mmCIF file of C-alpha atoms and ligand atoms in Angstrom:
data_model
loop_
_atom_site.group_PDB
_atom_site.id
_atom_site.type_symbol
_atom_site.label_atom_id
_atom_site.label_comp_id
_atom_site.label_asym_id
_atom_site.label_seq_id
_atom_site.Cartn_x
_atom_site.Cartn_y
_atom_site.Cartn_z
ATOM 1 C CA MET A 1 -15.658 130.922 -84.624
ATOM 2 C CA HIS A 2 -15.989 127.118 -85.535
ATOM 3 C CA ASN A 3 -16.493 124.507 -82.919
ATOM 4 C CA SER A 4 -16.430 120.610 -83.158
ATOM 5 C CA PHE A 5 -19.730 119.242 -84.083
ATOM 6 C CA LYS A 6 -21.905 117.979 -81.169
ATOM 7 C CA PRO A 7 -24.834 115.964 -82.454
ATOM 8 C CA GLN A 8 -27.916 115.657 -80.052
ATOM 9 C CA ASN A 9 -28.129 112.102 -78.803
ATOM 10 C CA ARG A 10 -31.517 111.511 -80.461
ATOM 11 C CA ILE A 11 -33.787 108.587 -79.943
ATOM 12 C CA LEU A 12 -34.186 107.269 -83.504
ATOM 13 C CA MET A 13 -37.433 105.504 -83.995
ATOM 14 C CA GLY A 14 -38.016 106.335 -87.576
ATOM 15 C CA PRO A 15 -37.511 104.050 -90.546
ATOM 16 C CA GLY A 16 -33.779 104.249 -90.037
ATOM 17 C CA PRO A 17 -31.243 105.174 -89.110
ATOM 18 C CA SER A 18 -31.832 103.494 -85.609
ATOM 19 C CA ASN A 19 -29.668 103.899 -82.729
ATOM 20 C CA VAL A 20 -26.561 101.969 -82.480
ATOM 21 C CA HIS A 21 -25.104 99.758 -79.540
ATOM 22 C CA PRO A 22 -22.405 101.427 -77.567
ATOM 23 C CA LYS A 23 -20.199 98.725 -78.492
ATOM 24 C CA VAL A 24 -20.689 99.662 -82.161
ATOM 25 C CA LEU A 25 -19.814 103.233 -81.486
ATOM 26 C CA GLU A 26 -16.756 102.298 -79.740
ATOM 27 C CA ALA A 27 -15.819 99.961 -82.637
ATOM 28 C CA LEU A 28 -16.179 102.772 -85.235
ATOM 29 C CA SER A 29 -13.721 104.949 -83.345
ATOM 30 C CA LYS A 30 -10.869 102.481 -83.487
ATOM 31 C CA ALA A 31 -7.616 103.216 -85.546
ATOM 32 C CA PRO A 32 -7.955 102.846 -89.061
ATOM 33 C CA LEU A 33 -6.184 100.166 -91.344
ATOM 34 C CA GLY A 34 -5.138 100.048 -94.768
ATOM 35 C CA HIS A 35 -7.465 98.328 -97.094
ATOM 36 C CA LEU A 36 -4.905 95.577 -97.902
ATOM 37 C CA ASP A 37 -3.377 95.102 -94.440
ATOM 38 C CA PRO A 38 -3.490 91.399 -93.643
ATOM 39 C CA GLN A 39 -5.301 92.151 -90.401
ATOM 40 C CA PHE A 40 -7.934 94.054 -92.353
ATOM 41 C CA ILE A 41 -8.184 90.949 -94.803
ATOM 42 C CA GLU A 42 -8.929 88.805 -91.814
ATOM 43 C CA LEU A 43 -11.628 91.266 -90.738
ATOM 44 C CA MET A 44 -13.324 91.088 -94.176
ATOM 45 C CA ASP A 45 -13.204 87.381 -94.104
ATOM 46 C CA ASP A 46 -14.947 87.391 -90.698
ATOM 47 C CA ILE A 47 -17.517 89.791 -91.915
ATOM 48 C CA LYS A 48 -18.300 87.362 -94.909
ATOM 49 C CA LEU A 49 -18.779 84.643 -92.428
ATOM 50 C CA LEU A 50 -21.062 86.595 -90.260
ATOM 51 C CA LEU A 51 -22.905 87.960 -93.286
ATOM 52 C CA LYS A 52 -23.489 84.176 -94.502
ATOM 53 C CA TYR A 53 -24.834 83.376 -90.897
ATOM 54 C CA THR A 54 -27.193 86.438 -91.126
ATOM 55 C CA PHE A 55 -28.418 85.841 -94.715
ATOM 56 C CA LYS A 56 -28.622 82.173 -94.255
ATOM 57 C CA THR A 57 -26.658 81.326 -97.313
ATOM 58 C CA GLU A 58 -23.503 79.241 -98.076
ATOM 59 C CA SER A 59 -22.700 81.349 -101.109
ATOM 60 C CA ASP A 60 -19.099 82.829 -101.312
ATOM 61 C CA ALA A 61 -20.289 85.762 -103.299
ATOM 62 C CA THR A 62 -21.315 87.373 -100.035
ATOM 63 C CA PHE A 63 -19.695 90.541 -98.973
ATOM 64 C CA VAL A 64 -20.403 94.238 -98.318
ATOM 65 C CA ILE A 65 -20.674 97.272 -100.986
ATOM 66 C CA SER A 66 -19.209 100.376 -99.405
ATOM 67 C CA GLY A 67 -22.172 102.380 -99.787
ATOM 68 C CA PRO A 68 -25.834 102.638 -98.636
ATOM 69 C CA GLY A 69 -28.641 100.288 -99.361
ATOM 70 C CA SER A 70 -29.572 102.123 -102.475
ATOM 71 C CA LEU A 71 -25.955 101.285 -103.896
ATOM 72 C CA GLY A 72 -26.599 97.532 -103.171
ATOM 73 C CA MET A 73 -29.949 97.910 -105.060
ATOM 74 C CA GLU A 74 -28.071 99.324 -107.984
ATOM 75 C CA ALA A 75 -25.303 96.647 -107.633
ATOM 76 C CA SER A 76 -27.894 93.780 -107.751
ATOM 77 C CA LEU A 77 -29.663 95.211 -110.650
ATOM 78 C CA VAL A 78 -26.832 96.387 -112.846
ATOM 79 C CA ASN A 79 -25.100 93.081 -112.613
ATOM 80 C CA LEU A 80 -28.023 90.834 -113.611
ATOM 81 C CA ILE A 81 -29.532 92.953 -116.263
ATOM 82 C CA GLU A 82 -28.426 93.875 -119.770
ATOM 83 C CA HIS A 83 -29.787 96.552 -122.073
ATOM 84 C CA GLY A 84 -33.062 95.463 -123.484
ATOM 85 C CA ASP A 85 -33.766 92.671 -120.833
ATOM 86 C CA LYS A 86 -37.304 92.400 -119.678
ATOM 87 C CA ILE A 87 -37.652 92.842 -115.992
ATOM 88 C CA ILE A 88 -40.704 92.620 -113.681
ATOM 89 C CA VAL A 89 -40.662 94.584 -110.619
ATOM 90 C CA CYS A 90 -43.475 94.102 -107.983
ATOM 91 C CA VAL A 91 -44.280 97.624 -106.859
ATOM 92 C CA GLY A 92 -46.247 98.383 -103.594
ATOM 93 C CA GLY A 93 -44.407 101.456 -102.458
ATOM 94 C CA TYR A 94 -41.560 103.941 -102.819
ATOM 95 C CA PHE A 95 -38.521 101.723 -102.634
ATOM 96 C CA ALA A 96 -39.687 99.306 -105.147
ATOM 97 C CA ASN A 97 -40.474 102.126 -107.375
ATOM 98 C CA ARG A 98 -36.831 103.131 -107.041
ATOM 99 C CA MET A 99 -35.908 99.664 -108.537
ATOM 100 C CA THR A 100 -37.993 100.554 -111.687
ATOM 101 C CA GLN A 101 -35.875 103.709 -112.030
ATOM 102 C CA ILE A 102 -32.593 101.839 -111.833
ATOM 103 C CA VAL A 103 -33.846 99.328 -114.304
ATOM 104 C CA GLU A 104 -34.768 102.178 -116.694
ATOM 105 C CA LYS A 105 -31.469 103.789 -116.417
ATOM 106 C CA ILE A 106 -29.707 100.330 -117.221
ATOM 107 C CA GLY A 107 -31.915 100.174 -120.460
ATOM 108 C CA GLY A 108 -33.943 97.295 -119.189
ATOM 109 C CA GLN A 109 -37.612 96.879 -120.274
ATOM 110 C CA VAL A 110 -39.799 97.294 -117.161
ATOM 111 C CA VAL A 111 -43.032 95.439 -116.462
ATOM 112 C CA VAL A 112 -44.667 96.749 -113.178
ATOM 113 C CA VAL A 113 -46.784 94.558 -111.090
ATOM 114 C CA LYS A 114 -48.666 97.058 -109.090
ATOM 115 C CA GLU A 115 -49.888 96.494 -105.595
ATOM 116 C CA THR A 116 -51.847 98.878 -103.257
ATOM 117 C CA TRP A 117 -49.687 100.763 -100.789
ATOM 118 C CA GLY A 118 -49.909 99.243 -97.541
ATOM 119 C CA ARG A 119 -50.522 95.657 -98.813
ATOM 120 C CA ALA A 120 -48.151 92.751 -99.347
ATOM 121 C CA ILE A 121 -47.590 91.923 -103.089
ATOM 122 C CA ASP A 122 -50.370 89.456 -104.259
ATOM 123 C CA PRO A 123 -48.543 86.492 -105.745
ATOM 124 C CA GLN A 124 -51.303 85.853 -108.100
ATOM 125 C CA LYS A 125 -50.499 89.193 -109.785
ATOM 126 C CA LEU A 126 -46.913 88.190 -110.263
ATOM 127 C CA GLU A 127 -48.047 84.791 -111.760
ATOM 128 C CA ASP A 128 -50.335 86.493 -114.217
ATOM 129 C CA ALA A 129 -47.635 88.971 -115.411
ATOM 130 C CA LEU A 130 -45.191 86.161 -115.803
ATOM 131 C CA LYS A 131 -47.634 84.372 -118.033
ATOM 132 C CA GLN A 132 -48.290 87.539 -120.233
ATOM 133 C CA ASN A 133 -44.660 88.133 -120.437
ATOM 134 C CA PRO A 134 -42.792 84.851 -120.943
ATOM 135 C CA ASP A 135 -39.647 86.528 -122.023
ATOM 136 C CA THR A 136 -38.937 88.002 -118.491
ATOM 137 C CA LYS A 137 -35.326 87.568 -117.282
ATOM 138 C CA VAL A 138 -35.486 88.915 -113.834
ATOM 139 C CA VAL A 139 -38.211 89.390 -111.246
ATOM 140 C CA ALA A 140 -37.443 92.101 -108.559
ATOM 141 C CA PHE A 141 -39.271 92.676 -105.196
ATOM 142 C CA VAL A 142 -39.015 94.396 -101.750
ATOM 143 C CA HIS A 143 -39.359 92.013 -98.599
ATOM 144 C CA ALA A 144 -40.076 94.817 -96.202
ATOM 145 C CA GLU A 145 -41.507 97.951 -97.906
ATOM 146 C CA THR A 146 -40.498 100.640 -95.519
ATOM 147 C CA SER A 147 -42.626 103.356 -97.154
ATOM 148 C CA THR A 148 -45.785 101.562 -96.188
ATOM 149 C CA GLY A 149 -45.019 99.039 -93.451
ATOM 150 C CA ALA A 150 -46.010 95.961 -95.617
ATOM 151 C CA LEU A 151 -44.094 92.748 -95.585
ATOM 152 C CA SER A 152 -44.389 90.496 -98.655
ATOM 153 C CA ASN A 153 -44.030 86.669 -98.784
ATOM 154 C CA ILE A 154 -40.924 86.622 -100.778
ATOM 155 C CA LYS A 155 -40.493 82.770 -100.454
ATOM 156 C CA LEU A 156 -43.643 82.408 -102.579
ATOM 157 C CA LEU A 157 -42.762 85.134 -105.077
ATOM 158 C CA SER A 158 -39.322 83.472 -105.600
ATOM 159 C CA GLU A 159 -40.833 80.179 -106.208
ATOM 160 C CA ILE A 160 -43.094 81.611 -108.856
ATOM 161 C CA ALA A 161 -40.416 83.539 -110.471
ATOM 162 C CA HIS A 162 -38.130 80.384 -110.646
ATOM 163 C CA LYS A 163 -41.021 78.238 -112.005
ATOM 164 C CA HIS A 164 -40.896 80.766 -115.012
ATOM 165 C CA ASN A 165 -37.056 80.582 -115.261
ATOM 166 C CA CYS A 166 -36.447 84.048 -113.790
ATOM 167 C CA LEU A 167 -33.578 85.130 -111.679
ATOM 168 C CA VAL A 168 -34.817 86.853 -108.548
ATOM 169 C CA VAL A 169 -33.612 90.223 -106.703
ATOM 170 C CA ALA A 170 -34.764 90.797 -103.271
ATOM 171 C CA ASP A 171 -34.437 93.945 -101.267
ATOM 172 C CA THR A 172 -33.941 93.029 -97.459
ATOM 173 C CA VAL A 173 -32.797 96.613 -96.642
ATOM 174 C CA THR A 174 -35.264 96.908 -93.598
ATOM 175 C CA SER A 175 -35.784 93.088 -92.826
ATOM 176 C CA LEU A 176 -32.272 91.728 -92.549
ATOM 177 C CA GLY A 177 -31.669 90.848 -88.878
ATOM 178 C CA THR A 178 -35.134 91.534 -87.862
ATOM 179 C CA THR A 179 -37.361 89.204 -89.958
ATOM 180 C CA GLU A 180 -36.971 85.598 -91.020
ATOM 181 C CA ILE A 181 -34.971 85.391 -94.251
ATOM 182 C CA TYR A 182 -33.416 82.119 -95.682
ATOM 183 C CA VAL A 183 -31.525 83.111 -98.848
ATOM 184 C CA ASP A 184 -30.483 79.685 -99.950
ATOM 185 C CA GLN A 185 -33.913 77.932 -98.974
ATOM 186 C CA TRP A 186 -35.867 80.558 -100.582
ATOM 187 C CA ASP A 187 -33.579 80.416 -103.709
ATOM 188 C CA LEU A 188 -33.000 84.257 -103.945
ATOM 189 C CA ASP A 189 -30.268 85.197 -106.465
ATOM 190 C CA ALA A 190 -29.196 88.695 -105.507
ATOM 191 C CA VAL A 191 -30.183 90.092 -102.177
ATOM 192 C CA TYR A 192 -28.906 93.351 -100.529
ATOM 193 C CA SER A 193 -29.558 95.186 -97.399
ATOM 194 C CA CYS A 194 -28.094 98.154 -95.385
ATOM 195 C CA SER A 195 -26.262 98.683 -92.075
ATOM 196 C CA GLN A 196 -28.429 101.323 -90.445
ATOM 197 C CA LYS A 197 -31.861 99.661 -89.899
ATOM 198 C CA GLY A 198 -32.290 96.191 -88.517
ATOM 199 C CA LEU A 199 -28.585 95.734 -87.952
ATOM 200 C CA SER A 200 -28.315 98.918 -85.946
ATOM 201 C CA CYS A 201 -24.984 100.174 -87.184
ATOM 202 C CA THR A 202 -24.368 103.561 -88.816
ATOM 203 C CA ALA A 203 -25.437 104.095 -92.485
ATOM 204 C CA GLY A 204 -23.105 103.513 -95.396
ATOM 205 C CA MET A 205 -22.618 99.779 -95.869
ATOM 206 C CA SER A 206 -24.554 97.512 -97.971
ATOM 207 C CA PRO A 207 -24.361 93.617 -97.398
ATOM 208 C CA ILE A 208 -25.135 91.789 -100.397
ATOM 209 C CA THR A 209 -25.026 88.158 -101.568
ATOM 210 C CA PHE A 210 -25.362 86.528 -104.986
ATOM 211 C CA SER A 211 -26.256 82.917 -105.592
ATOM 212 C CA GLU A 212 -24.156 80.588 -107.645
ATOM 213 C CA ARG A 213 -26.664 80.734 -110.544
ATOM 214 C CA ALA A 214 -26.465 84.587 -110.378
ATOM 215 C CA VAL A 215 -22.666 84.632 -110.593
ATOM 216 C CA HIS A 216 -22.678 82.195 -113.519
ATOM 217 C CA HIS A 217 -25.337 84.268 -115.176
ATOM 218 C CA ILE A 218 -22.898 87.452 -114.714
ATOM 219 C CA LYS A 219 -19.950 85.622 -115.973
ATOM 220 C CA LYS A 220 -21.986 84.761 -119.216
ATOM 221 C CA ARG A 221 -23.246 88.179 -119.859
ATOM 222 C CA LYS A 222 -23.030 89.211 -123.535
ATOM 223 C CA THR A 223 -22.346 92.907 -122.665
ATOM 224 C CA PRO A 224 -20.007 94.335 -119.937
ATOM 225 C CA VAL A 225 -21.637 95.362 -116.597
ATOM 226 C CA GLN A 226 -22.762 99.038 -116.991
ATOM 227 C CA SER A 227 -20.922 100.275 -113.890
ATOM 228 C CA TRP A 228 -17.317 100.201 -112.753
ATOM 229 C CA PHE A 229 -17.774 100.316 -109.140
ATOM 230 C CA ASN A 230 -20.516 97.812 -108.940
ATOM 231 C CA ASP A 231 -19.092 95.256 -111.261
ATOM 232 C CA LEU A 232 -19.250 91.997 -109.446
ATOM 233 C CA ASN A 233 -16.284 90.544 -111.271
ATOM 234 C CA LEU A 234 -14.038 93.301 -109.844
ATOM 235 C CA LEU A 235 -15.535 93.508 -106.387
ATOM 236 C CA LEU A 236 -14.959 89.704 -105.954
ATOM 237 C CA GLY A 237 -11.343 90.318 -106.915
ATOM 238 C CA TYR A 238 -11.058 92.319 -103.620
ATOM 239 C CA TRP A 239 -13.526 90.198 -101.569
ATOM 240 C CA SER A 240 -12.232 86.610 -102.442
ATOM 241 C CA GLY A 241 -9.158 84.573 -103.048
ATOM 242 C CA THR A 242 -6.652 83.139 -100.505
ATOM 243 C CA ASP A 243 -3.463 84.579 -101.513
ATOM 244 C CA LYS A 244 -3.832 87.787 -103.239
ATOM 245 C CA ARG A 245 -6.578 90.352 -102.936
ATOM 246 C CA ILE A 246 -6.791 93.135 -105.814
ATOM 247 C CA TYR A 247 -7.333 96.791 -104.887
ATOM 248 C CA HIS A 248 -10.776 97.848 -105.698
ATOM 249 C CA HIS A 249 -11.530 100.956 -103.677
ATOM 250 C CA THR A 250 -10.239 102.216 -100.329
ATOM 251 C CA ALA A 251 -12.437 100.449 -98.005
ATOM 252 C CA PRO A 252 -13.874 102.596 -95.199
ATOM 253 C CA SER A 253 -12.128 100.685 -92.486
ATOM 254 C CA ASN A 254 -13.977 102.171 -89.552
ATOM 255 C CA GLN A 255 -17.426 101.406 -91.155
ATOM 256 C CA PHE A 256 -16.268 97.766 -91.465
ATOM 257 C CA TYR A 257 -15.343 97.628 -87.843
ATOM 258 C CA GLY A 258 -18.881 98.989 -86.898
ATOM 259 C CA LEU A 259 -20.642 96.613 -89.157
ATOM 260 C CA HIS A 260 -18.486 93.731 -87.888
ATOM 261 C CA GLU A 261 -19.413 94.567 -84.232
ATOM 262 C CA ALA A 262 -23.151 94.857 -85.145
ATOM 263 C CA LEU A 263 -23.070 91.510 -86.772
ATOM 264 C CA LEU A 264 -21.252 89.990 -83.838
ATOM 265 C CA ILE A 265 -23.788 91.260 -81.421
ATOM 266 C CA LEU A 266 -26.638 89.725 -83.597
ATOM 267 C CA LYS A 267 -24.808 86.355 -83.671
ATOM 268 C CA ASP A 268 -24.417 86.428 -79.984
ATOM 269 C CA GLU A 269 -28.128 87.004 -79.511
ATOM 270 C CA GLY A 270 -28.895 84.375 -82.102
ATOM 271 C CA ILE A 271 -30.623 85.390 -85.211
ATOM 272 C CA GLU A 272 -33.739 83.310 -84.514
ATOM 273 C CA ASN A 273 -33.979 85.048 -81.110
ATOM 274 C CA ALA A 274 -33.661 88.385 -82.877
ATOM 275 C CA TRP A 275 -36.428 87.511 -85.043
ATOM 276 C CA ARG A 276 -38.671 86.577 -82.115
ATOM 277 C CA ARG A 277 -37.841 89.594 -80.318
ATOM 278 C CA HIS A 278 -38.869 91.918 -83.073
ATOM 279 C CA LYS A 279 -42.160 89.964 -83.730
ATOM 280 C CA GLU A 280 -43.045 90.049 -79.812
ATOM 281 C CA ASN A 281 -42.282 93.564 -79.365
ATOM 282 C CA SER A 282 -44.240 94.542 -82.564
ATOM 283 C CA GLY A 283 -47.390 92.810 -81.065
ATOM 284 C CA LYS A 284 -46.886 94.662 -77.670
ATOM 285 C CA PHE A 285 -46.305 97.941 -79.498
ATOM 286 C CA ILE A 286 -49.415 97.723 -81.778
ATOM 287 C CA SER A 287 -51.716 96.905 -78.994
ATOM 288 C CA LYS A 288 -50.479 99.951 -77.058
ATOM 289 C CA LEU A 289 -50.973 102.115 -80.161
ATOM 290 C CA LYS A 290 -54.444 100.965 -80.345
ATOM 291 C CA GLN A 291 -55.086 101.847 -76.643
ATOM 292 C CA ILE A 292 -54.112 105.603 -77.449
ATOM 293 C CA GLY A 293 -56.284 105.519 -80.578
ATOM 294 C CA LEU A 294 -53.796 104.890 -83.226
ATOM 295 C CA GLU A 295 -54.562 102.378 -85.953
ATOM 296 C CA PRO A 296 -51.944 100.353 -88.131
ATOM 297 C CA LEU A 297 -52.187 101.046 -91.785
ATOM 298 C CA VAL A 298 -51.303 97.548 -92.724
ATOM 299 C CA PRO A 299 -53.711 94.523 -92.155
ATOM 300 C CA GLU A 300 -52.456 91.854 -89.516
ATOM 301 C CA GLY A 301 -50.326 89.246 -91.083
ATOM 302 C CA GLU A 302 -48.802 91.544 -93.620
ATOM 303 C CA ARG A 303 -46.998 93.860 -91.132
ATOM 304 C CA ILE A 304 -43.090 94.377 -90.912
ATOM 305 C CA PRO A 305 -42.241 93.612 -87.293
ATOM 306 C CA ASN A 306 -39.659 96.413 -86.908
ATOM 307 C CA LEU A 307 -41.409 99.107 -88.667
ATOM 308 C CA THR A 308 -44.967 100.008 -88.083
ATOM 309 C CA ALA A 309 -46.974 102.586 -90.153
ATOM 310 C CA VAL A 310 -49.995 104.179 -88.258
ATOM 311 C CA LYS A 311 -52.638 106.347 -89.744
ATOM 312 C CA VAL A 312 -52.408 110.039 -88.513
ATOM 313 C CA PRO A 313 -55.648 110.692 -86.715
ATOM 314 C CA GLU A 314 -58.216 113.083 -88.177
ATOM 315 C CA GLY A 315 -57.541 116.803 -87.185
ATOM 316 C CA ILE A 316 -53.721 116.360 -86.306
ATOM 317 C CA ASP A 317 -51.155 118.303 -88.022
ATOM 318 C CA GLU A 318 -48.774 115.519 -88.540
ATOM 319 C CA ALA A 319 -45.705 117.684 -89.348
ATOM 320 C CA LYS A 320 -46.145 119.760 -86.166
ATOM 321 C CA ALA A 321 -46.682 116.538 -84.028
ATOM 322 C CA ARG A 322 -43.489 115.184 -85.447
ATOM 323 C CA SER A 323 -41.525 118.315 -84.754
ATOM 324 C CA GLU A 324 -42.921 118.382 -81.101
ATOM 325 C CA LEU A 325 -41.935 114.815 -80.670
ATOM 326 C CA LEU A 326 -38.435 115.789 -81.705
ATOM 327 C CA ASN A 327 -38.086 119.046 -79.810
ATOM 328 C CA LYS A 328 -39.867 118.141 -76.673
ATOM 329 C CA HIS A 329 -39.117 114.447 -76.431
ATOM 330 C CA ASN A 330 -36.015 114.199 -78.402
ATOM 331 C CA LEU A 331 -37.636 111.485 -80.442
ATOM 332 C CA GLU A 332 -37.429 111.058 -84.231
ATOM 333 C CA ILE A 333 -40.212 109.125 -86.052
ATOM 334 C CA GLY A 334 -40.725 109.073 -89.742
ATOM 335 C CA ALA A 335 -43.387 110.770 -92.039
ATOM 336 C CA GLY A 336 -45.203 109.231 -94.997
ATOM 337 C CA LEU A 337 -43.599 108.918 -98.366
ATOM 338 C CA GLY A 338 -45.013 109.501 -101.953
ATOM 339 C CA GLU A 339 -48.788 108.896 -101.926
ATOM 340 C CA LEU A 340 -48.789 108.219 -98.282
ATOM 341 C CA ALA A 341 -47.128 111.750 -97.394
ATOM 342 C CA GLY A 342 -49.241 113.417 -94.637
ATOM 343 C CA LYS A 343 -51.278 110.224 -94.141
ATOM 344 C CA ILE A 344 -49.099 108.116 -91.851
ATOM 345 C CA TRP A 345 -46.313 108.021 -89.577
ATOM 346 C CA ARG A 346 -43.582 105.256 -89.525
ATOM 347 C CA ILE A 347 -42.281 104.003 -86.261
ATOM 348 C CA GLY A 348 -39.224 101.748 -86.023
ATOM 349 C CA LEU A 349 -38.454 99.379 -83.354
ATOM 350 C CA MET A 350 -35.183 98.154 -84.917
ATOM 351 C CA GLY A 351 -32.487 96.031 -83.616
ATOM 352 C CA TYR A 352 -31.044 97.766 -80.469
ATOM 353 C CA ASN A 353 -34.173 99.796 -80.164
ATOM 354 C CA SER A 354 -36.588 96.818 -80.063
ATOM 355 C CA ASN A 355 -37.285 96.556 -76.388
ATOM 356 C CA GLU A 356 -40.038 97.353 -73.808
ATOM 357 C CA LYS A 357 -38.420 100.415 -72.529
ATOM 358 C CA MET A 358 -38.440 101.993 -76.086
ATOM 359 C CA ILE A 359 -42.056 101.217 -76.485
ATOM 360 C CA GLU A 360 -43.101 102.721 -73.116
ATOM 361 C CA PHE A 361 -41.057 105.814 -74.072
ATOM 362 C CA CYS A 362 -42.674 106.070 -77.631
ATOM 363 C CA ILE A 363 -46.121 105.521 -76.427
ATOM 364 C CA SER A 364 -46.079 108.000 -73.563
ATOM 365 C CA ALA A 365 -44.465 110.624 -76.047
ATOM 366 C CA LEU A 366 -47.144 110.048 -78.574
ATOM 367 C CA LYS A 367 -49.789 110.413 -75.646
ATOM 368 C CA ASP A 368 -48.401 113.630 -74.730
ATOM 369 C CA VAL A 369 -48.321 115.202 -78.250
ATOM 370 C CA LEU A 370 -51.706 113.774 -79.121
ATOM 371 C CA LYS A 371 -53.640 115.022 -76.135
ATOM 372 C CA LYS A 372 -53.549 118.647 -77.233
HETATM 373 C C1 LIG B 401 -34.037 102.546 -96.658
HETATM 374 C C2 LIG B 401 -34.287 101.690 -97.842
HETATM 375 C C3 LIG B 401 -33.511 101.759 -98.967
HETATM 376 C C4 LIG B 401 -32.551 102.629 -99.163
HETATM 377 O O1 LIG B 401 -31.469 102.495 -98.368
HETATM 378 P P1 LIG B 401 -30.379 103.514 -98.219
HETATM 379 O O2 LIG B 401 -29.512 102.988 -97.139
HETATM 380 O O3 LIG B 401 -31.264 104.761 -97.615
HETATM 381 O O4 LIG B 401 -29.677 103.886 -99.544
HETATM 382 C C5 LIG B 401 -33.841 100.718 -99.957
HETATM 383 N N1 LIG B 401 -35.013 100.004 -99.757
HETATM 384 C C6 LIG B 401 -35.821 99.867 -98.770
HETATM 385 C C7 LIG B 401 -36.938 98.773 -98.564
HETATM 386 C C8 LIG B 401 -35.456 100.773 -97.574
HETATM 387 O O5 LIG B 401 -36.179 100.791 -96.448
#
């Protein structure tokens, strides 16, 4: 006998997904609309406006890719890069490494600026790499490297890249809505994010924005974009234009409702207030972690405010502790990835979950599991 699926109502304090606001859940369950319904086009236009606010950009090439953050990553890279182009990727963790894999698949020539996992990218290393590789076309980096907990100064990295006439791709999958981002002021050319981390919606939507310079570059490509789904020229046919929208794919309307509601909640709070809330709660959380003997991996000043990586204490079976948190306390936190597997836990206080109640809950659950 089959029964309807009833998921546990988990407390999601890993690196994403995070818990969603009840209003977002409600929005997700409304009646679907056709992807060219006039009311749906209005919703798309409002999502665009809310995203411009969230990204701090005036660019009209601001919209959503119907897919997870990884699809936004691929969209940014595949549109800007042509076969044979030289690309510098700043790699200090698992997600930046994924960027190099995508560039290789496109046939780009990857130069890696390597950083220690758990540290912000050293701008001097990028400067040196650009001097050694003056033919570089694009520089790509991750703002908040969720695999390590380190936040890089992408304003500075972007400045250096532009000084060497490169376009800039920035991953803001974990930082959008939680950490200061000024896409226009920082001169970022292609920026993508996701719906399920700082924005506290369900997974499967990737907000994205391209600068005017990037759009111009894409229009002037010598070779066609090596992806049908992610070709900006086709996507903009669906996302812009006052009279006629061109069908691209069947937009998952309910996902759009959820994202719209999540963006509205953020706008109502005020994005600067949300940034401040995440920063303050991160400070409180880390001081309480230290009180129970847990040390952050990342040095002060380089930490992501909505995701803390802590070192697993000596003598603790980290997988067993996580499964006890899940089974006894209904709490999900994240494990280490790649070279940090088994060495750290990653704990998220994102969007809806960034509050004192969640801090207290998580600290007491950790205390209980660690005392044995
Ligand atoms: C989670 C994450 C991704 C991938 O996003 P998905 O929505 O899982 O595809 C990419 N980059 C960073 C920095 C992430 O944290």
